[in-house]
Coordinates of C-alpha atoms and ligand atoms in Angstrom, one line a residue:
M1105 CA 20.0 4.7 19.5
A1106 CA 19.5 4.0 15.6
F1107 CA 15.6 4.5 15.5
S1108 CA 13.5 7.3 17.4
K1109 CA 12.1 5.0 21.2
D1110 CA 8.5 5.3 19.5
F1111 CA 9.7 4.0 15.3
I1112 CA 7.0 1.6 14.6
W1113 CA 8.0 -1.7 13.2
G1114 CA 4.7 -3.1 11.5
V1115 CA 4.2 -6.1 8.8
A1116 CA 1.1 -5.5 6.0
G1117 CA -1.2 -7.6 4.4
A1118 CA -4.2 -6.5 2.9
S1119 CA -8.4 -8.2 2.6
Y1120 CA -8.4 -9.5 -0.7
Q1121 CA -4.7 -11.1 -0.7
V1122 CA -5.4 -12.6 2.2
E1123 CA -8.3 -13.6 3.3
G1124 CA -10.5 -16.2 1.3
A1125 CA -13.9 -16.8 2.3
W1126 CA -14.5 -15.0 -0.8
N1127 CA -18.8 -15.3 -0.4
E1128 CA -18.9 -15.7 3.6
D1129 CA -21.0 -15.0 6.0
G1130 CA -22.8 -12.1 3.8
K1131 CA -19.7 -11.3 2.1
G1132 CA -20.5 -9.1 -0.9
P1133 CA -18.6 -9.7 -4.4
S1134 CA -16.0 -7.5 -4.7
I1135 CA -14.8 -6.3 -8.4
W1136 CA -11.3 -8.9 -7.7
D1137 CA -13.8 -11.5 -7.4
T1138 CA -15.7 -11.2 -10.2
Y1139 CA -13.2 -10.2 -12.7
T1140 CA -10.8 -13.2 -11.7
H1141 CA -13.7 -15.6 -11.8
S1142 CA -14.1 -14.1 -15.5
R1143 CA -12.9 -16.2 -18.3
Q1144 CA -10.3 -13.6 -20.0
S1145 CA -8.9 -13.2 -16.9
P1146 CA -5.4 -12.2 -17.4
V1147 CA -3.9 -13.1 -13.5
K1148 CA -1.4 -15.9 -14.0
Q1149 CA -2.1 -19.5 -13.9
H1150 CA -5.9 -18.1 -13.3
D1151 CA -5.2 -17.6 -9.7
T1152 CA -8.0 -16.0 -6.9
G1153 CA -8.5 -14.8 -3.8
D1154 CA -11.2 -17.6 -3.0
I1155 CA -8.9 -19.0 -0.5
A1156 CA -5.9 -17.3 0.0
C1157 CA -4.2 -17.8 3.4
D1158 CA -8.1 -18.7 4.0
H1159 CA -6.9 -16.3 7.1
Y1160 CA -10.5 -15.1 7.2
H1161 CA -11.1 -18.8 9.5
H1162 CA -7.1 -18.3 10.7
M1163 CA -7.1 -15.3 12.1
K1164 CA -6.0 -16.2 16.3
E1165 CA -3.5 -17.9 14.3
D1166 CA -2.2 -15.3 12.4
V1167 CA -2.0 -13.1 15.6
A1168 CA -0.4 -15.7 17.3
L1169 CA 2.5 -15.4 15.1
L1170 CA 2.0 -12.1 14.9
K1171 CA 3.1 -12.0 18.5
E1172 CA 5.7 -14.1 17.6
L1173 CA 7.3 -11.9 15.2
G1174 CA 8.2 -9.4 17.7
V1175 CA 5.8 -6.4 15.7
K1176 CA 4.8 -3.6 16.9
A1177 CA 1.5 -3.0 14.4
Y1178 CA 0.1 -4.8 11.4
R1179 CA -1.5 -3.2 8.4
F1180 CA -4.7 -4.1 7.4
S1181 CA -7.3 -3.4 4.7
I1182 CA -10.8 -3.7 5.4
S1183 CA -12.7 -5.7 2.7
W1184 CA -15.2 -3.1 2.1
S1185 CA -18.2 -5.5 0.6
R1186 CA -17.2 -7.5 3.6
V1187 CA -18.9 -4.7 5.9
I1188 CA -21.8 -3.5 3.7
P1189 CA -22.1 -6.0 0.8
D1190 CA -23.0 -3.9 -2.1
G1191 CA -20.8 -0.7 -0.8
F1192 CA -24.0 1.7 0.3
G1193 CA -26.9 -0.1 1.5
E1194 CA -27.8 -2.9 4.1
V1195 CA -24.1 -3.2 6.8
N1196 CA -23.7 -7.2 7.5
P1197 CA -23.1 -7.5 11.0
K1198 CA -20.9 -10.4 10.3
G1199 CA -17.8 -9.0 8.2
L1200 CA -18.4 -5.6 10.9
A1201 CA -17.9 -8.1 13.6
F1202 CA -14.9 -9.8 11.8
Y1203 CA -12.9 -7.2 11.7
S1204 CA -13.8 -6.1 15.5
D1205 CA -12.6 -9.5 16.2
L1206 CA -9.3 -8.9 15.0
V1207 CA -8.8 -5.5 16.5
D1208 CA -9.2 -7.0 19.5
E1209 CA -7.2 -10.2 19.2
L1210 CA -4.4 -7.7 17.9
L1211 CA -5.0 -6.1 21.0
A1212 CA -4.7 -8.4 23.2
N1213 CA -1.3 -9.5 21.7
G1214 CA 0.1 -5.8 22.1
V1215 CA -0.4 -5.0 18.3
E1216 CA -1.2 -1.5 17.6
P1217 CA -3.7 -2.0 15.0
M1218 CA -3.2 -0.3 11.2
I1219 CA -6.2 0.5 9.0
T1220 CA -6.6 0.3 5.2
L1221 CA -9.9 1.7 4.4
Y1222 CA -9.1 1.3 0.5
H1223 CA -6.8 -1.5 -0.7
W1224 CA -8.1 -2.0 -4.3
D1225 CA -11.6 -4.5 -3.8
L1226 CA -14.9 -2.1 -5.3
P1227 CA -18.2 -3.5 -4.2
Q1228 CA -18.9 -5.3 -7.7
A1229 CA -22.4 -3.4 -7.3
I1230 CA -20.6 -0.2 -6.9
H1231 CA -18.8 -0.4 -10.1
D1232 CA -22.3 -1.8 -11.9
R1233 CA -23.0 2.3 -11.0
G1234 CA -19.5 3.2 -12.3
G1235 CA -17.1 2.7 -10.2
W1236 CA -15.0 4.8 -10.1
L1237 CA -17.0 7.2 -12.4
N1238 CA -19.7 8.1 -10.4
P1239 CA -19.7 11.0 -8.3
D1240 CA -21.5 9.0 -5.7
I1241 CA -18.8 7.1 -4.7
V1242 CA -17.0 10.2 -2.6
T1243 CA -20.7 9.6 -0.8
W1244 CA -20.3 5.9 -0.5
F1245 CA -16.7 5.8 0.5
E1246 CA -17.5 8.7 3.4
R1247 CA -20.6 6.4 4.7
Y1248 CA -18.6 3.7 4.8
T1249 CA -15.9 5.1 6.7
K1250 CA -18.3 6.7 9.1
I1251 CA -19.0 3.0 9.6
I1252 CA -16.1 1.9 10.4
V1253 CA -15.1 4.6 12.0
D1254 CA -17.8 4.5 14.8
A1255 CA -17.0 0.2 15.2
L1256 CA -13.8 1.0 15.5
S1257 CA -12.3 3.5 17.4
D1258 CA -12.4 3.2 20.1
R1259 CA -9.6 1.1 19.7
V1260 CA -7.5 2.1 16.7
K1261 CA -5.6 5.5 16.1
Y1262 CA -3.9 4.2 13.0
W1263 CA -5.9 5.2 10.0
I1264 CA -4.4 5.2 5.6
T1265 CA -7.2 5.9 3.0
I1266 CA -6.4 4.6 0.1
N1267 CA -3.7 2.0 -0.9
E1268 CA -1.8 3.2 -4.1
P1269 CA -4.1 5.1 -6.8
Q1270 CA -1.7 4.6 -8.7
I1271 CA -2.4 0.7 -9.0
F1272 CA -5.9 0.5 -8.9
I1273 CA -6.4 3.5 -11.3
G1274 CA -3.5 3.2 -13.6
L1275 CA -3.2 -1.2 -13.5
G1276 CA -7.0 -1.3 -12.9
C1277 CA -8.4 1.1 -15.1
Y1278 CA -5.6 2.2 -17.9
T1279 CA -3.5 -0.5 -18.5
G1280 CA -6.4 -2.9 -18.1
V1281 CA -3.9 -5.7 -16.3
H1282 CA -5.6 -5.2 -12.2
A1283 CA -8.9 -5.8 -11.9
P1284 CA -11.6 -5.1 -13.9
F1285 CA -9.3 -4.5 -16.4
L1286 CA -10.2 -1.1 -18.4
K1287 CA -8.7 0.6 -20.9
L1288 CA -10.0 4.0 -20.4
C1289 CA -8.7 7.3 -21.8
D1290 CA -7.3 10.3 -20.4
R1291 CA -11.3 11.8 -19.5
D1292 CA -11.8 8.6 -17.2
V1293 CA -9.7 8.4 -15.6
I1294 CA -8.7 12.4 -14.8
L1295 CA -12.4 12.6 -13.8
M1296 CA -11.9 9.1 -11.6
S1297 CA -8.8 11.0 -9.5
K1298 CA -11.4 13.3 -8.9
H1299 CA -13.3 11.6 -7.4
V1300 CA -10.4 9.5 -5.6
F1301 CA -9.1 12.8 -4.4
L1302 CA -12.5 13.5 -3.2
A1303 CA -13.0 10.5 -1.6
H1304 CA -9.8 10.3 0.5
G1305 CA -10.7 14.1 1.8
H1306 CA -14.4 13.5 3.0
A1307 CA -12.5 9.8 4.6
V1308 CA -10.3 12.1 6.3
R1309 CA -12.4 14.5 7.7
T1310 CA -15.0 12.0 9.0
I1311 CA -12.3 10.0 10.8
R1312 CA -10.7 13.5 12.1
E1313 CA -15.2 14.5 13.0
Y1314 CA -16.2 10.7 14.4
A1315 CA -13.6 8.9 15.8
K1316 CA -13.1 8.0 19.5
Q1317 CA -9.7 9.9 20.2
S1318 CA -7.0 11.5 17.8
S1319 CA -6.0 9.5 15.6
K1320 CA -3.2 9.5 13.2
I1321 CA -4.4 9.8 9.7
G1322 CA -1.9 9.2 5.4
F1323 CA -3.0 7.1 2.3
A1324 CA -0.1 4.9 1.0
P1325 CA 0.9 5.9 -2.5
T1326 CA 3.1 4.1 -4.7
G1327 CA 5.1 5.3 -8.0
P1328 CA 9.1 5.9 -8.9
T1329 CA 11.3 8.6 -7.7
F1330 CA 14.9 9.0 -9.1
I1331 CA 18.5 8.2 -6.6
P1332 CA 21.6 11.6 -8.2
D1333 CA 24.4 10.2 -9.9
N1334 CA 26.7 11.3 -7.5
E1335 CA 25.7 13.6 -4.3
S1336 CA 26.7 16.9 -5.4
A1337 CA 24.1 19.2 -5.7
E1338 CA 23.0 19.5 -9.2
A1339 CA 22.6 16.1 -9.5
I1340 CA 20.2 15.9 -6.2
E1341 CA 18.5 18.9 -7.4
E1342 CA 18.2 16.8 -11.2
A1343 CA 16.8 14.3 -9.1
R1344 CA 14.2 15.7 -7.3
K1345 CA 12.9 17.8 -10.2
K1346 CA 12.4 14.0 -11.7
S1347 CA 11.2 12.7 -9.0
F1348 CA 8.1 15.1 -8.9
A1349 CA 7.9 16.4 -12.7
F1350 CA 4.5 15.7 -14.6
N1351 CA 5.1 13.9 -17.5
P1352 CA 1.6 12.8 -19.8
D1353 CA 2.7 9.5 -20.4
G1354 CA 3.9 8.3 -16.5
Y1355 CA 1.3 10.3 -14.9
L1356 CA -1.0 7.8 -13.9
F1357 CA 1.7 6.1 -11.7
S1358 CA 3.7 9.3 -10.6
N1359 CA 3.7 10.4 -7.3
S1360 CA 2.7 13.6 -7.4
W1361 CA -0.8 13.6 -9.5
W1362 CA -1.7 11.9 -6.3
A1363 CA 0.2 14.0 -3.6
D1364 CA 1.0 17.1 -4.8
P1365 CA -3.3 17.4 -5.1
I1366 CA -3.8 15.8 -1.9
C1367 CA -0.6 17.2 -0.1
L1368 CA -0.5 21.2 -1.6
G1369 CA -4.2 21.5 -3.3
K1370 CA -2.6 21.8 -7.0
F1371 CA -2.2 20.3 -9.6
P1372 CA 1.6 19.6 -10.6
D1373 CA 3.5 21.8 -13.1
G1374 CA 2.3 21.0 -16.7
A1375 CA -0.4 18.8 -16.0
K1376 CA -3.2 21.8 -16.5
E1377 CA -1.7 23.1 -19.4
F1378 CA -1.2 19.9 -21.3
F1379 CA -4.4 18.8 -20.4
G1380 CA -7.5 22.3 -20.6
D1381 CA -10.2 21.2 -20.5
L1382 CA -9.6 17.8 -20.0
I1383 CA -9.4 18.3 -16.0
P1384 CA -12.8 18.7 -14.8
D1385 CA -13.2 22.0 -12.0
F1386 CA -12.8 21.5 -8.8
T1387 CA -14.5 24.6 -6.9
E1388 CA -12.4 26.1 -3.3
E1389 CA -14.1 24.2 -1.1
E1390 CA -13.5 20.7 -3.0
W1391 CA -9.9 21.6 -2.8
S1392 CA -10.1 22.5 0.8
I1393 CA -12.2 18.5 1.7
I1394 CA -9.0 17.1 -1.0
R1395 CA -6.3 18.6 1.5
S1396 CA -6.9 17.8 5.1
P1397 CA -4.3 18.3 6.8
L1398 CA -3.0 14.4 7.5
D1399 CA -0.4 13.4 10.5
F1400 CA 2.2 11.4 8.0
Y1401 CA 3.3 11.3 4.5
G1402 CA 2.9 7.0 3.9
C1403 CA 4.5 5.1 1.0
N1404 CA 4.8 2.3 -0.3
I1405 CA 8.3 1.9 -1.9
Y1406 CA 10.3 -0.8 -3.6
N1407 CA 13.0 0.8 -5.4
A1408 CA 13.9 3.4 -7.6
S1409 CA 14.3 4.8 -10.2
R1410 CA 17.8 5.8 -11.8
D1411 CA 18.6 9.3 -12.9
E1412 CA 19.7 8.5 -16.4
T1413 CA 15.5 6.8 -17.0
D1414 CA 13.5 8.7 -18.3
I1415 CA 10.8 10.1 -16.4
A1416 CA 7.6 8.1 -19.1
A1417 CA 9.3 4.9 -17.5
T1418 CA 6.0 3.4 -15.3
D1419 CA 8.5 1.1 -13.7
A1420 CA 12.0 1.3 -11.9
K1421 CA 14.1 -1.0 -15.0
N1422 CA 17.2 0.0 -14.9
G1423 CA 18.8 -1.8 -17.6
L1424 CA 22.2 -1.9 -16.0
V1425 CA 23.7 -5.1 -17.8
G1426 CA 23.6 -8.1 -14.8
E1427 CA 21.9 -6.1 -11.6
P1428 CA 20.9 -7.6 -8.7
I1429 CA 16.5 -7.9 -8.8
T1430 CA 13.7 -9.8 -7.0
A1431 CA 12.4 -13.6 -7.5
I1432 CA 10.2 -10.8 -10.0
N1433 CA 12.7 -8.7 -11.6
W1434 CA 12.0 -5.8 -9.6
P1435 CA 15.6 -4.1 -9.0
I1436 CA 16.8 -4.1 -6.0
T1437 CA 17.6 -0.5 -4.5
P1438 CA 19.0 0.3 -0.8
D1439 CA 19.2 4.0 -0.9
A1440 CA 15.0 4.5 -2.3
L1441 CA 14.4 4.4 1.1
Y1442 CA 16.4 7.6 2.6
W1443 CA 16.3 9.2 -0.7
S1444 CA 12.2 9.1 -1.2
A1445 CA 12.4 9.8 3.0
R1446 CA 13.6 12.9 2.0
F1447 CA 11.9 14.4 -0.8
F1448 CA 9.3 13.3 0.2
Y1449 CA 9.6 15.4 3.6
E1450 CA 11.8 18.2 1.3
R1451 CA 7.9 18.2 -0.8
Y1452 CA 5.4 17.3 1.6
Q1453 CA 6.5 18.3 4.9
L1454 CA 4.9 15.2 6.5
P1455 CA 6.8 12.7 8.7
V1456 CA 7.4 9.8 6.1
L1457 CA 6.1 6.2 7.0
I1458 CA 7.2 3.0 5.0
T1459 CA 3.8 1.4 4.9
E1460 CA 5.9 -1.1 2.0
N1461 CA 9.2 -1.9 2.0
G1462 CA 9.8 -6.6 1.3
C1463 CA 11.4 -8.3 -1.3
A1464 CA 10.1 -11.8 -3.4
N1465 CA 11.9 -14.8 -3.0
T1466 CA 11.3 -18.5 -4.6
D1467 CA 11.0 -19.5 -0.9
Y1468 CA 9.8 -22.9 0.0
V1469 CA 10.8 -25.4 2.8
F1470 CA 13.5 -27.0 3.1
L1471 CA 14.1 -30.7 4.1
D1472 CA 15.8 -29.6 7.5
G1473 CA 12.1 -27.8 8.3
K1474 CA 13.0 -24.3 8.0
V1475 CA 12.5 -21.8 5.2
H1476 CA 16.3 -20.1 4.9
D1477 CA 15.3 -16.8 2.8
P1478 CA 18.9 -15.1 2.7
Q1479 CA 17.9 -13.4 -0.2
R1480 CA 15.0 -11.0 1.5
I1481 CA 17.0 -10.6 4.7
D1482 CA 20.1 -8.9 2.9
Y1483 CA 17.4 -7.4 1.3
T1484 CA 15.7 -5.3 3.4
T1485 CA 19.3 -4.4 5.4
R1486 CA 20.5 -2.7 2.7
Y1487 CA 16.9 -0.6 3.0
L1488 CA 17.1 -0.5 6.5
R1489 CA 20.9 1.1 6.1
G1490 CA 19.2 4.3 3.7
Y1491 CA 16.5 4.5 5.8
Y1492 CA 18.8 4.9 8.8
R1493 CA 20.4 7.4 7.1
A1494 CA 17.2 9.6 7.0
S1495 CA 17.3 8.6 10.1
K1496 CA 20.4 9.9 10.7
E1497 CA 19.5 13.7 9.0
N1498 CA 17.1 14.0 10.7
I1499 CA 14.1 13.1 8.9
P1500 CA 10.7 12.7 10.7
L1501 CA 10.6 8.9 10.6
V1502 CA 6.8 7.2 12.0
G1503 CA 7.9 4.3 10.7
Y1504 CA 8.5 1.0 9.3
I1505 CA 5.6 -1.3 8.0
Y1506 CA 7.1 -4.9 6.2
W1507 CA 5.3 -5.8 3.1
S1508 CA 4.4 -9.0 4.0
F1509 CA 3.4 -10.1 7.2
M1510 CA 2.3 -13.7 5.4
D1511 CA 2.8 -15.4 1.4
N1512 CA -0.4 -14.0 -0.3
F1513 CA -2.6 -13.4 -3.5
E1514 CA 0.2 -11.4 -5.2
W1515 CA -2.9 -10.0 -7.8
G1516 CA -1.6 -10.1 -11.4
I1517 CA 1.2 -12.7 -10.5
G1518 CA -1.3 -14.4 -8.5
Y1519 CA 0.5 -16.7 -5.9
S1520 CA 4.2 -16.9 -8.1
A1521 CA 5.3 -14.5 -6.0
R1522 CA 6.2 -15.3 -2.5
F1523 CA 6.3 -11.3 -0.3
G1524 CA 6.3 -13.1 3.1
L1525 CA 8.0 -13.3 6.4
V1526 CA 5.4 -16.1 6.9
H1527 CA 5.8 -18.9 4.6
V1528 CA 2.3 -20.1 3.0
N1529 CA 1.9 -23.5 1.9
Y1530 CA -1.2 -23.1 0.5
Q1531 CA -2.5 -26.2 -0.1
T1532 CA -2.4 -27.6 3.9
Q1533 CA -2.6 -24.3 4.9
V1534 CA 0.5 -24.8 7.1
R1535 CA 2.4 -21.1 8.3
T1536 CA 6.0 -21.2 8.6
I1537 CA 8.5 -18.2 10.1
K1538 CA 11.2 -17.9 7.3
D1539 CA 14.3 -16.9 8.7
S1540 CA 13.5 -13.2 7.5
G1541 CA 10.6 -13.3 10.3
Y1542 CA 13.4 -14.4 13.0
W1543 CA 15.7 -11.9 11.7
Y1544 CA 13.1 -8.7 11.9
R1545 CA 12.1 -9.9 14.9
D1546 CA 15.9 -9.0 16.6
V1547 CA 15.6 -6.4 14.7
I1548 CA 12.6 -5.3 15.9
A1549 CA 13.9 -6.1 19.5
S1550 CA 16.9 -4.2 18.5
N1551 CA 15.2 -1.2 17.5
G1552 CA 17.8 -1.0 13.8
E1553 CA 20.5 -2.1 16.3
I1554 CA 21.5 -5.5 14.1
I1555 CA 21.6 -4.3 10.7
W1556 CA 25.2 -2.4 10.8
K1557 CA 26.3 -6.6 12.6
E1558 CA 28.1 -7.8 10.0
Ligands
GBH726 C1 2.3 -3.3 -4.0 O1 2.0 -2.3 -4.6 C2 0.4 -3.3 -3.1 O2 0.2 -2.4 -2.1 C3 0.7 -4.7 -2.2 O3 -1.1 -5.3 -2.0 C4 1.1 -5.8 -3.2 O4 0.7 -6.9 -2.9 C5 2.7 -5.1 -3.0 O5 2.9 -4.1 -4.2 C6 4.0 -6.1 -3.7 O6 3.0 -6.5 -5.2 O7 8.9 -3.4 -12.8 O8 10.7 -3.3 -11.0 O9 9.6 -0.8 -12.1 C7 3.4 -2.1 -5.6 C8 2.9 -0.8 -6.0 C9 4.5 -0.4 -8.8 C10 5.4 -1.3 -7.0 C11 5.5 -1.1 -9.6 C12 7.0 -1.5 -8.0 C13 7.8 -1.1 -10.2 C14 8.1 -2.3 -9.9 N1 4.2 -1.5 -7.7 N2 6.7 -1.5 -8.8 S1 10.0 -3.0 -11.4

């Protein structure tokens, strides 16, 4: 048996990327609504998530597709401002009802709901009060978490607090290519980091304290890991070190800046020496909240870096002439899942859950009415083989969540990239399961065995 019997095969999406209905039924605006509407939005073609996949109105049809794919779990995020329009005030019952209905529909179709509390769509009214710079965000996030837990934890067991702080702080507030398109300096993004750590920690405690059943909790960071040149002990140690090293130019995008505080209760070596007073004080009590025990190490992994890559690089551009790449130029590095799972498990001692992995492709509906996407099938087969090696070496693995369930709004690059197992025609909202979707269904049915067939 390739993967354990209870291995979770899933697919993922996120509220702003799929829901649409941006101003319906009492939803408040998020920073993605506001700033994609601005004249200055750098998003490709000025695309917005106003309609996206219109999942808000196609929820039942979409759950039926999940059932057809045979997935065991659906990872989705909650739009904070759909549930609490300004983020901290009145609850919007219709917003909450949407997610409650979604959970019911999933369970009725045999799909385990996996909730991400925060996938980047910060309520605008909170941003207007300073967003992640305002220490009150910690209390607001804690209260939002409690509201969701009270409403859904009778039926929901899996929780992911925050998705990729690397990206919503790094790209959102430091390089300025994601909403709210800010370019702040170290001092401010470090203070924001502290509030992210605390918001996460309080959310973990809230779930543990108030959930109506025992919960599985994690978060979903991303960031480069390094693949050793060869499998000598020295090369492996070198790659391991580089994967977690503190680097002043790439720190916000690294795994260790976020995961060391959350999982180990400290900053990566070298960070305090380098930043000095730019790192604010943390009390013992704060550290204990931040490092509240987790059940799994979630991670979003699309590629890894070759060992020669400079650790300051914020992406995995490997610089090999003519190397295989996806439709948006991300290098295809199948060993990423093996080395990441191994290094993360060694360092953080938590079972690993791949919360995202997937491939952008130039998919369209062919003359025969189908969507043929052999690249995605090949990509995923290779990556899963790497992951399988981790399983064979007894690294505890919770599961694998493919990004994404269906094509959707790809943030800074709008609708120009397609990651889905299901094709979406944005003019008609017609969904078509791609070849890869049917293939993934067979992978799941065989619990991974068929990734070895030629
Ligand atoms: C995820 O972020 C997001 O969580 C999700 O919402 C999004 O839709 C999905 O990715 C696909 O875009 O230039 O080759 O070195 C991914 C974060 C950070 C992953 C940068 C890839 C380097 C690519 N990404 N990273 S490369």
